[in-house]
Coordinates of C-alpha atoms and ligand atoms in Angstrom, one line a residue:
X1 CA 64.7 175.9 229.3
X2 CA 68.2 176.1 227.9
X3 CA 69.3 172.9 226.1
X4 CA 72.3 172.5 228.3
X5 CA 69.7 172.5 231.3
X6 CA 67.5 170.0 229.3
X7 CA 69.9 167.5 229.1
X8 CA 72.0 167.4 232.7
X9 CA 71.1 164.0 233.2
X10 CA 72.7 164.6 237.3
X11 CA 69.7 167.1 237.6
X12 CA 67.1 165.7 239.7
X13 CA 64.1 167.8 237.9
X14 CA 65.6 166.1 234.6
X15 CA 65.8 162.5 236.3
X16 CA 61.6 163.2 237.6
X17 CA 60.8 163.4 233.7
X18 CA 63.1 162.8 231.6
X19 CA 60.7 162.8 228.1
X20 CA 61.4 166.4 226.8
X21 CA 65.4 165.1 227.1
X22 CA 65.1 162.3 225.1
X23 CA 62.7 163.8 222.6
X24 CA 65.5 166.6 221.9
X25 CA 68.4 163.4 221.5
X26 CA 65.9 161.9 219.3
X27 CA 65.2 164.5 216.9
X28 CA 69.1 166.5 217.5
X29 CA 71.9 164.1 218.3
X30 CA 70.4 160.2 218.1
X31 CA 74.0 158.9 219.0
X32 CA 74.7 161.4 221.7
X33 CA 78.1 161.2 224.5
X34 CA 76.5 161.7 228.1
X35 CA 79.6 163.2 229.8
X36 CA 78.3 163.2 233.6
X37 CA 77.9 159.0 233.0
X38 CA 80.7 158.9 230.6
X39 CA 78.3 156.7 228.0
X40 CA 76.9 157.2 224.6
X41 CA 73.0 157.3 224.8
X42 CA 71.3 156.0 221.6
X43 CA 67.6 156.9 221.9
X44 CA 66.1 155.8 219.0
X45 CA 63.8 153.2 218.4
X46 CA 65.7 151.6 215.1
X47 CA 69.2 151.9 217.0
X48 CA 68.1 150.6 220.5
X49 CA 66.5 147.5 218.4
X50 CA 69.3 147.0 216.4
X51 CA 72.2 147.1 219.4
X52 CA 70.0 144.7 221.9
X53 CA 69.7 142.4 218.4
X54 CA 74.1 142.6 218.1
X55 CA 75.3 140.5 220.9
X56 CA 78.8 140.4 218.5
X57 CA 79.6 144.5 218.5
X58 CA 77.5 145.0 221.5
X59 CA 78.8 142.9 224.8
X60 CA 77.0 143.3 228.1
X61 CA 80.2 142.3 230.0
X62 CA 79.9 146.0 231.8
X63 CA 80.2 145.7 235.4
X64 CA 83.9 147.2 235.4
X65 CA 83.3 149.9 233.0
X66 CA 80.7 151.0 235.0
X67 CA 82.1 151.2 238.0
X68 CA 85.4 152.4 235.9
X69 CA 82.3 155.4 234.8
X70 CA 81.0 156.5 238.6
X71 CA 83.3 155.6 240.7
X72 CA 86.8 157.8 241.1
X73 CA 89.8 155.9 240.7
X74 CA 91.1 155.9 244.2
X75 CA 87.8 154.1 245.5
X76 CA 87.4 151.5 242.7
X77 CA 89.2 148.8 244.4
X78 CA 87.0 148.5 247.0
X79 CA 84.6 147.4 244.4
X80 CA 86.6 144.5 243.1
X81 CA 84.5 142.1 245.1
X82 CA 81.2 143.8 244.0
X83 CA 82.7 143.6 239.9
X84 CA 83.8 139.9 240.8
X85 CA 80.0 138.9 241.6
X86 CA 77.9 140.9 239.8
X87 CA 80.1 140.3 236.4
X88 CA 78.8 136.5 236.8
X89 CA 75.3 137.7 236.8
X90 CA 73.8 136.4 233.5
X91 CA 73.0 140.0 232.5
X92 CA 76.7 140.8 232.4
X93 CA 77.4 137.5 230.3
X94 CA 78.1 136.6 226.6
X95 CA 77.7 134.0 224.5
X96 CA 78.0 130.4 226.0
X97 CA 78.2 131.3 230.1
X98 CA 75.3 133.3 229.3
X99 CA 73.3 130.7 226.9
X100 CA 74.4 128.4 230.5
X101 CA 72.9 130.7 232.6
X102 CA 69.7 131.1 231.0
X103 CA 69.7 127.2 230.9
X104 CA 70.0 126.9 234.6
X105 CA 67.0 129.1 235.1
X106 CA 64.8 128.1 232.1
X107 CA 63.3 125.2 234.3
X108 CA 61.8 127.6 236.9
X109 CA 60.8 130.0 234.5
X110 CA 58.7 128.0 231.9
X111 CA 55.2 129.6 231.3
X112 CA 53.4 126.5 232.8
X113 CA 55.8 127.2 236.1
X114 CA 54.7 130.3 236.0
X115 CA 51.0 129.6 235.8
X116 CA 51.2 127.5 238.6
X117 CA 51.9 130.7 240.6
X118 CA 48.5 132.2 239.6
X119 CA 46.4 130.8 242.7
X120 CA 49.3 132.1 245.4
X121 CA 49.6 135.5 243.4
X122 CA 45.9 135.8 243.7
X123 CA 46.3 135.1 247.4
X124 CA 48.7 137.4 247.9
X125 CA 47.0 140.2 246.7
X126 CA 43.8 139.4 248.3
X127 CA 45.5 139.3 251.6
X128 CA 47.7 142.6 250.7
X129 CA 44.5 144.4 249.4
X130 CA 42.5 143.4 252.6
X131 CA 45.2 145.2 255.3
X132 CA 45.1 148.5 253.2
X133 CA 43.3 151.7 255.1
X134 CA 41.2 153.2 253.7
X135 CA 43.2 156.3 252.4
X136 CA 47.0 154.9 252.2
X137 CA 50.6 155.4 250.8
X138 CA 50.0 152.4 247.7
X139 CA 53.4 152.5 246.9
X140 CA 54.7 151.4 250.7
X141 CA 51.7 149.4 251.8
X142 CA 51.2 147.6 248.3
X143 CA 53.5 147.8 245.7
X144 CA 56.3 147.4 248.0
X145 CA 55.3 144.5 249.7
X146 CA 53.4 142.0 246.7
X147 CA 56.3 141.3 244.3
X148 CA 58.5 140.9 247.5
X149 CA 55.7 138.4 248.5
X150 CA 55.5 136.5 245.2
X151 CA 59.6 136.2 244.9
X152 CA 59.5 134.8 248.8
X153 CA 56.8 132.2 247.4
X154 CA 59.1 131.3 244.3
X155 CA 62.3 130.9 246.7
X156 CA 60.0 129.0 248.8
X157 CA 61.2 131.4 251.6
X158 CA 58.8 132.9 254.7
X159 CA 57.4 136.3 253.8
X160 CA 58.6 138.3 256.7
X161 CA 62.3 137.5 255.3
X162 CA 61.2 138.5 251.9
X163 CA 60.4 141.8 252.9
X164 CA 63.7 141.7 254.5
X165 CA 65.5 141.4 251.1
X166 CA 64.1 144.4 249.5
X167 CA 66.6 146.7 250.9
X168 CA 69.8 145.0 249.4
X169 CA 68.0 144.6 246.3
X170 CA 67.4 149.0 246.5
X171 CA 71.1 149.3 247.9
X172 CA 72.7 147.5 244.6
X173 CA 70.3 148.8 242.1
X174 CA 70.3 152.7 242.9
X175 CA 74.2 152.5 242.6
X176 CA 74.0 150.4 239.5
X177 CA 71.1 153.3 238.1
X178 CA 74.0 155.9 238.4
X179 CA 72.9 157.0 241.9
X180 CA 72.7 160.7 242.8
X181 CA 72.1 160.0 246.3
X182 CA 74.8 159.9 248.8
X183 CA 72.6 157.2 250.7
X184 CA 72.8 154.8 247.7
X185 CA 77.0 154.8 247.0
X186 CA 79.3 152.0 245.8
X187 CA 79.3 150.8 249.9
X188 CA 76.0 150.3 249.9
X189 CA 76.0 148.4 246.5
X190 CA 78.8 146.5 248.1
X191 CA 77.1 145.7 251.8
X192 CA 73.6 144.7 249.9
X193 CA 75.6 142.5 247.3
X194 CA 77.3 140.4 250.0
X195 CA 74.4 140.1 252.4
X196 CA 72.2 138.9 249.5
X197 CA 75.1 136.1 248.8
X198 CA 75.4 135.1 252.3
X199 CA 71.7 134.5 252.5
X200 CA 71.4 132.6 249.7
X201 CA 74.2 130.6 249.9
X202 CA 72.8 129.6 253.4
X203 CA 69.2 128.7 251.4
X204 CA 71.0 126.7 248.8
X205 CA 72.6 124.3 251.2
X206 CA 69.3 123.8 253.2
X207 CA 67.6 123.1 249.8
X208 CA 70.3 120.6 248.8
X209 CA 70.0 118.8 252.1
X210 CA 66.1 119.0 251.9
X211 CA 64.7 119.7 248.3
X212 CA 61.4 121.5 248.2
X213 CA 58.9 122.3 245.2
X214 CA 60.7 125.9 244.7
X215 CA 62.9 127.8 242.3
X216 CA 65.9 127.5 244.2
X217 CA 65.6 123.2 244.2
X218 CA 64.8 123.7 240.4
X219 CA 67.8 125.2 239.5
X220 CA 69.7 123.1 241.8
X221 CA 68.5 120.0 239.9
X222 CA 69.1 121.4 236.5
X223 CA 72.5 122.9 237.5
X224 CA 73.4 118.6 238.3
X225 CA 72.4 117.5 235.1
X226 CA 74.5 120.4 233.4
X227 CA 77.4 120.3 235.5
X228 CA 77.2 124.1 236.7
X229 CA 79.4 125.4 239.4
X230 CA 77.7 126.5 242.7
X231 CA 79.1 130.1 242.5
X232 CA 77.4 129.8 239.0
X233 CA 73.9 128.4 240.6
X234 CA 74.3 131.5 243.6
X235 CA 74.9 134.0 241.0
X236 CA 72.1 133.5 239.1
X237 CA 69.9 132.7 242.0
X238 CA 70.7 136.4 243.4
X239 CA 70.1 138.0 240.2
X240 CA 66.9 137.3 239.9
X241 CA 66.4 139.1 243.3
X242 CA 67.9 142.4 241.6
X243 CA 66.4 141.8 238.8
X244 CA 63.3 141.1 239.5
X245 CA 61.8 143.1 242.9
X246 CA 62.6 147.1 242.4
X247 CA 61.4 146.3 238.9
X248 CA 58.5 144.7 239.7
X249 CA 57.2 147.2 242.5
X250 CA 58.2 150.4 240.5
X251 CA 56.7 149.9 237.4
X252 CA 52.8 148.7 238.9
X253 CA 53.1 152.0 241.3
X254 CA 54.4 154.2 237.9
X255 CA 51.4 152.3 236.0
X256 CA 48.6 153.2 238.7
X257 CA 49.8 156.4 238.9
X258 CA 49.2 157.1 234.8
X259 CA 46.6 155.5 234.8
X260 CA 45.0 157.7 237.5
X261 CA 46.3 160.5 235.7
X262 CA 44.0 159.9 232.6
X263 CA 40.4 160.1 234.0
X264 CA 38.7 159.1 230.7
X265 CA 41.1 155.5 230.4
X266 CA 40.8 154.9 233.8
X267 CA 36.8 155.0 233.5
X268 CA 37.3 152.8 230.3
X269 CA 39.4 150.0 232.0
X270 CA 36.9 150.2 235.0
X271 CA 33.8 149.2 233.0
X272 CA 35.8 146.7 231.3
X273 CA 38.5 144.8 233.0
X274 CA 39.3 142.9 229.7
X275 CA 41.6 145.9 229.1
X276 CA 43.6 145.3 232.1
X277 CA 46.3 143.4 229.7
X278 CA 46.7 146.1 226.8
X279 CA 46.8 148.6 229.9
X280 CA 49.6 146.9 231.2
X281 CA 51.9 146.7 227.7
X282 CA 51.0 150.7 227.4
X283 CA 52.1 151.3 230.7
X284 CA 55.6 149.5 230.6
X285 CA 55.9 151.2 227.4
X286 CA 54.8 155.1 228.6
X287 CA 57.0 154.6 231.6
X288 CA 59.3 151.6 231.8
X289 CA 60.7 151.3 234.9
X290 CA 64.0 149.7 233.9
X291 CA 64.7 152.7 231.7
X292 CA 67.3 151.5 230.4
X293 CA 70.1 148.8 229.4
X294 CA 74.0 149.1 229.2
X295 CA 76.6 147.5 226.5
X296 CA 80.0 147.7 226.0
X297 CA 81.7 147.8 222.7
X298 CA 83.6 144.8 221.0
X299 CA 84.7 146.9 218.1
X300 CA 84.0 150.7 217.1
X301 CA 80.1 151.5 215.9
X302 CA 79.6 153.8 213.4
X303 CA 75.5 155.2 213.3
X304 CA 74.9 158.8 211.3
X305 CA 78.4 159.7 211.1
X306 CA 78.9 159.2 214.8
X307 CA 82.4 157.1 215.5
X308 CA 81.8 155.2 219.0
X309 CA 84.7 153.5 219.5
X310 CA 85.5 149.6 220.6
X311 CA 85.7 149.6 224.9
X312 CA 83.4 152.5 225.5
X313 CA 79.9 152.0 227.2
X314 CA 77.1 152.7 225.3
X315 CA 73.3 153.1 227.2
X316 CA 70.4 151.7 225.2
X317 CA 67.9 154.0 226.1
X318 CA 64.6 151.6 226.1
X319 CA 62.4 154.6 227.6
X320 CA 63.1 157.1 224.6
X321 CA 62.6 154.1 222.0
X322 CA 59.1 153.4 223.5
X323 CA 58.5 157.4 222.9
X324 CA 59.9 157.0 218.8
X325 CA 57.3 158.9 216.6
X326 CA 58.9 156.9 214.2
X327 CA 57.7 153.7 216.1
X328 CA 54.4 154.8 217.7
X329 CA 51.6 156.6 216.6
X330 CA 51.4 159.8 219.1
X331 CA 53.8 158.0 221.4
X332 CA 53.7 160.5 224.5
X333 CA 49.3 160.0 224.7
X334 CA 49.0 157.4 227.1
X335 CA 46.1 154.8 225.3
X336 CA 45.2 151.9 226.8
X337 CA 43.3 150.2 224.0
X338 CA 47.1 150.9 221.7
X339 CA 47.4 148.0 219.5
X340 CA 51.1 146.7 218.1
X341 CA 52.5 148.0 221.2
X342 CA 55.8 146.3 220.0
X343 CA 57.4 148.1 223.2
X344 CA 61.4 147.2 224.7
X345 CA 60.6 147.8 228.5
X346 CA 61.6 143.9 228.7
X347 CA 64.6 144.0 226.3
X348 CA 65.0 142.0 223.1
X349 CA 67.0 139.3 222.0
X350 CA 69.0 137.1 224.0
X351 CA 69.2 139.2 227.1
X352 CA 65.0 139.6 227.1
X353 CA 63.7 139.5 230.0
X354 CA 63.1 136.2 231.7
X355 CA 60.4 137.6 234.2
X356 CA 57.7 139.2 231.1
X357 CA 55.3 136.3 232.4
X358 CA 55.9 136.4 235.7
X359 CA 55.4 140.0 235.7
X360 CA 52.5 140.0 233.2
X361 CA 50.5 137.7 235.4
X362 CA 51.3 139.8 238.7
X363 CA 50.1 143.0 236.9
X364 CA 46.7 142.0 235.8
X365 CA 45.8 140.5 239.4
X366 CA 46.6 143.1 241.0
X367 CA 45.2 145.9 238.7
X368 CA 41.9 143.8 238.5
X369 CA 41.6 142.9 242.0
X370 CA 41.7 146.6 243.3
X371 CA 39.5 147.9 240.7
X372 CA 37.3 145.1 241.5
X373 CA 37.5 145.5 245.0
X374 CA 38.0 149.5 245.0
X375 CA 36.2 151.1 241.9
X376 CA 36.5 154.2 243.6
X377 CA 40.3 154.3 244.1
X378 CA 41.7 157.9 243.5
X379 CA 44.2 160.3 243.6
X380 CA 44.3 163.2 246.3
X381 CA 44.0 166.5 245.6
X382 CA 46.0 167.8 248.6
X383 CA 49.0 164.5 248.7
X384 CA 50.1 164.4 245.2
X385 CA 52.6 161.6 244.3
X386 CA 56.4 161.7 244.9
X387 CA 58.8 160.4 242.5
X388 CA 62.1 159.4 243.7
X389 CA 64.7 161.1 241.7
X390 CA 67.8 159.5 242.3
X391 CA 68.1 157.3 239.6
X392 CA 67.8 157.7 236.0
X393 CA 67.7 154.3 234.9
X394 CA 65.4 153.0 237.7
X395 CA 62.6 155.0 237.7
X396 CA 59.7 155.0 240.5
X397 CA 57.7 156.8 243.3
X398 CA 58.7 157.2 247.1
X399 CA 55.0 157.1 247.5
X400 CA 51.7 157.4 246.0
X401 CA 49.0 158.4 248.2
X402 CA 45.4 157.1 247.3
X403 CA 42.0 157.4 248.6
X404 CA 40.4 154.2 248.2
X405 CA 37.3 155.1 248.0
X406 CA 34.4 152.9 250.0
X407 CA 35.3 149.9 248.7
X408 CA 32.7 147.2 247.4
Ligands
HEM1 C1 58.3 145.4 235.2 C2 59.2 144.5 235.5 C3 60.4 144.2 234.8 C4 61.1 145.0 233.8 C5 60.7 146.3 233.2 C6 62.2 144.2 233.4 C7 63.1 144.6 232.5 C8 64.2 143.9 232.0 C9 65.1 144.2 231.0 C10 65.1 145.5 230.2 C11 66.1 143.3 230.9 C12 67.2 143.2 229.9 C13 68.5 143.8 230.4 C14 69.5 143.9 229.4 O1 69.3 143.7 228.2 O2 70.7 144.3 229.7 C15 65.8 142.3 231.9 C16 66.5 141.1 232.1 C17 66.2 140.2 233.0 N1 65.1 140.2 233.8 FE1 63.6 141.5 233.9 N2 62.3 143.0 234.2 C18 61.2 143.0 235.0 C19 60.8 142.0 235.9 C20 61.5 140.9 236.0 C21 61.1 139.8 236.9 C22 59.8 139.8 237.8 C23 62.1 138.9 236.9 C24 62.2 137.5 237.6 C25 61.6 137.2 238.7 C26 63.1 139.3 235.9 C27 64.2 138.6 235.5 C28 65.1 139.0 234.6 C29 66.3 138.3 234.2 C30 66.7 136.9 234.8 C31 67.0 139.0 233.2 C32 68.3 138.7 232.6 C33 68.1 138.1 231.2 C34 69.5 137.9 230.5 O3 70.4 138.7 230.8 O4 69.6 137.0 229.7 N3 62.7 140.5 235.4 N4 64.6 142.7 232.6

């Protein structure tokens, strides 16, 4: 393949696998301008570490300039509102809003909060994995519906309306990914942005008139005691919807899928389920599905020569880091038993991820319930998986057909 084919990042065959790309930035132009999304791309290991590590050069205050990036000029003012809102997300703040933000939520996301989800996570799944037929599309019947299921039971909202959400969360987060899908434009991003708000505004007020044990009362108590403003307390509460369902769902059907492309790890995990943890880290490091992170620049960068300069956006590329030779020992085998798996599918620094334990937890019940429950579960041969390949920074599967085999 020609190198100019290699790296059109608007092709959908180099969104499906992107690897051979980044391995060519890597070795060939580390600090490298992406012209179709108007954005430096630094794919190294060393760099991506150092930029999520310099909250001063590197601001994540990006919301315009990415919209400023996709969107032609003459529609960009119908995305004022959708700038507006999701510029008071915390993932879009600096320094003290930001440290505020993370405040609000720290209460509801404490690791003993989070453990207290275990039991409803493990009835979740039960239930989930009891409706499945006995050959099924995993990614819609499962993966789909169980992080939907465990963000309803945080909100301390009914499950049919959780699985309600998931399209607004899709609508935003394509667009944000640089969509190449017409479906997924800045109206959609728009439409799903506004219905989310609406909806949770409406939960907030019934929460305040009646507090429950949820996330939503949580951060309505803390957000008292720290003064926050209620557009402040809606922001964040929405975020977590965007940030944490598409991830969540995407990256257990990418880490199935790899892990039922590698017969001789999948027979090792099965006959011990002990390694359902490590398996985890190596698959959100083989294939994160938040690929990767943007920043905006404070002041001009210089890396190898390369003169970025202040106001232009810059992509940490988190999915080419986890691939660095010069970070991992043969980074593109995929080994479940890899040890120091010092991987940045969560981020690093003071935007890391607040839902690692959330998501940790969910991962290991679910991979150890079906292989429990379904040692047999494969691939098959004639329905192979389908990636969606709209979206280069959210990666994932339309579907992946599986054979559950007879079950135990
Ligand atoms: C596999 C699943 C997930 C992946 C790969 C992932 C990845 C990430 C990454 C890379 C960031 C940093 C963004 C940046 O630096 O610009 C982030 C931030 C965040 N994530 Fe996750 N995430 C996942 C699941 C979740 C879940 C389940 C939740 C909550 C329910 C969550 C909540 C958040 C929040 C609140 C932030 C913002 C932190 C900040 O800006 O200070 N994430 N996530």
């Amino acid at each position: 393949m020609d190198i100019q084919s290699l790296l059109d990042f608007s092709n959908r065959d180099t969104v499906r696998d992107p690897y051979p790309a980044y391995a060519y930035l890597r070795d060939h132009h580390p600090v490298y301008w992406c012209d179709c999304f108007k954005a430096w791309f630094l794919t190294r290991y060393s760099d991506v570490f150092a930029a999520q590590g310099d909250v001063k050069r590197y601001s994540s205050n990006r919301m315009q300039q990415l919209v400023d990036a996709r969107v032609p000029a003459e529609k960009r003012g119908q995305l004022a509102t959708f700038v507006k809102l999701a510029s008071e997300w915390m993932y879009s703040q600096d320094g003290a809003p930001h440290k505020a933000s993370r405040n609000l939520l720290g209460k509801a996301f404490t690791p003993r909060s989070i453990d207290s989800l275990r039991q409803s996570i493990q009835d979740i799944t039960d239930q989930e994995i009891s409706r499945l037929e006995p050959q099924t599309d995993l990614m819609a019947n499962l993966f789909n519906r169980i992080p939907a299921l465990i963000l309803a039971k945080l909100y301390g909202i009914a499950s049919e309306e959780a699985l309600k959400l998931r399209s607004w969360t899709s609508d935003t987060l394509i667009f944000l990914g640089s969509s190449l899908d017409p479906d997924y434009g800045p109206e959609q991003a728009l439409n799903g942005v506004e219905e989310m708000y609406a909806y949770f505004a409406d939960i907030i007020e019934q929460r305040r008139k009646q507090p429950a044990d949820d996330l939503v009362t949580r951060v309505l108590e803390t957000s008292q005691d720290s003064a926050s403003s209620d557009d402040e307390v809606l922001a964040q509460i929405v975020f977590i919807l965007v940030a944490g369902y598409n991830t969540s769902a995407d990256q257990l059907c990418i880490g199935l899928l790899h892990l039922l492309e590698h017969p001789e790890q999948l027979k090792a995990l099965k006959s011990d389920l002990n390694l359902v943890k490590p398996a985890v880290e190596e698959m959100l490091r083989f294939d994160p599905a938040g690929s990767f992170s943007h920043r905006v620049l404070n002041e001009d960068v210089d890396i190898d020569s390369v003169t970025m300069k202040k106001g232009d956006l810059v992509y940490l590329m988190r999915a080419s880091a986890n691939r660095d030779p010069a970070k991992f020992t043969s980074p593109d085998s995929f080994n479940i038993r890899r040890t120091n798996n010092d991987h940045l599918a969560f981020g690093r620094g003071e935007h890391f991820c607040m839902g690692t334990a959330l998501f940790r937890l969910e991962a290991e019940i679910v991979f150890t319930s079906l292989f429990k429950r379904f040692p047999g579960l494969r691939l098959i041969a004639d329905k192979p998986a389908i990636w969606r390949t709209n979206n280069l920074q959210f990666r994932g599967l339309k579907a992946l057909p599986i054979d559950l085999g007879k079950g135990v």
